[in-house]
Amino acid sequence: MYESPHPVTLVEQQSFDSGVPNIARIYDALLGGKDNYAVDREAAIALTAAIPGAARAARDNRAFLARAVRYLAGRAGITQFLDIGTGLPTRGHVHEIACTASPSARVAYIDNDPVVVAHANAVLAGTPAVIIAEADVRFPLDLMTRPAVRAHLDFEQPVAVLLVAVLHFVADSDGPRSIVRCITDHLAPGSYLVISHGTGDQTPPEAIRQARDIYDIAYVRGAARTRHDIEGLFDGLDLIPPGVVDAARWRSRRGASRPVLLYAGIGRKPGRPTALRPVP
Ligand SMILES: C[S@@+](CC[C@H](N)C(=O)[O-])C[C@H]1O[C@@H](n2cnc3c(N)ncnc32)[C@H](O)[C@@H]1O
């Protein structure tokens, strides 16, 4: 078990309660999905009142995720994906994009929300390319050594780890940098790390405080971080151009979002991947 030097500060919300908003369902409501309850829609409306670009940022984030997976499965030749904080399954999920580019692609989906895991299991049952496991990114050693995950992905070979719109739900006291470091330490050279992360760089502090209050109701403590902090999460990796930028602009000709609410980037673990063992 990963001995975090930092106490876990999230209040656990592991049991299902349709009267309490939850991260995955608020995000689904922001995206205009149907897998949410009135409390989640109310939270999404309050979030949008505090931060008017919130729904646009959620859509930009999904579009970034799709471009990142296409880049990795296409140009980078990655066939293994570990998607941590995967969210409720929705159209254009990681395995659909990855398997289109590379039919041999395999994906391990991770979330700490049992409802997300149950829903994903129901929707993805019978998809051999995919497994889903309930685990918490704040315990990266536990996550990276799970037998089910290691049986599905070969960590001797490059893996792309996706931490897309999840690390801003990890408090500073939980040590996001050491969490990311623990994950990348378990990856082979030639592996990739994808991050998108909420920022308050161009948003008034009062609006960020209101957003935090809304997530407090969902028992979540996290942090909007600066571009500098987010770049620091890629320490030890080579950043793929254009580096850490507005998620809407990462390898996209779209106009800049104002204000920037999410930064995104991809890093590569330096070194040559080990040659694949010949199939006996
Ligand atoms: C905003 S959604 C992002 C979903 C997807 N990655 C995307 O970008 O479209 C964040 C997801 O992270 C999950 N999550 C939050 N904290 C987590 C943690 N500590 N460990 C694992 N998953 C977590 C939530 O349950 C939710 O499903």
XYZ file of C-alpha atoms and ligand atoms in Angstrom, residues 10 23-24 27 61-62 65 83-88 111-113 116 135-138 164-166 169-170, ligand 1:
53
model
C -11.402 14.079 1.050
C -18.397 14.849 -9.276
C -19.117 12.467 -12.141
C -19.750 16.758 -15.008
C -11.967 18.941 -21.969
C -13.784 16.071 -23.740
C -9.257 13.958 -24.351
C -7.595 6.102 -17.591
C -7.750 7.258 -13.951
C -10.858 9.209 -12.925
C -12.623 8.003 -16.037
C -16.119 9.311 -15.233
C -19.456 7.932 -16.394
C -12.558 5.558 -10.720
C -13.066 5.863 -6.967
C -16.822 6.329 -7.338
C -19.262 5.110 -11.941
C -9.410 2.605 -6.962
C -8.334 5.980 -5.664
C -5.612 8.037 -7.342
C -4.527 9.242 -3.901
C -7.921 14.078 -17.275
C -9.928 16.525 -15.145
C -9.228 14.570 -11.958
C -10.119 17.004 -7.036
C -6.951 16.119 -5.122
C -14.749 15.571 -14.088
S -14.790 13.828 -14.163
C -13.659 13.558 -15.535
C -14.020 12.331 -16.359
C -13.083 12.072 -17.556
N -11.719 11.840 -17.094
C -13.103 13.234 -18.525
O -12.199 14.064 -18.429
O -14.004 13.336 -19.347
C -13.740 13.388 -12.772
C -13.805 11.916 -12.400
O -12.736 11.670 -11.458
C -13.231 10.804 -10.447
N -12.411 11.020 -9.237
C -12.422 12.090 -8.396
N -11.538 11.908 -7.402
C -10.936 10.711 -7.639
C -9.947 9.960 -6.944
N -9.412 10.419 -5.809
N -9.564 8.757 -7.445
C -10.135 8.278 -8.594
N -11.094 8.938 -9.279
C -11.493 10.139 -8.807
C -14.676 11.216 -10.265
O -15.441 10.182 -9.651
C -15.099 11.493 -11.695
O -15.620 10.339 -12.292
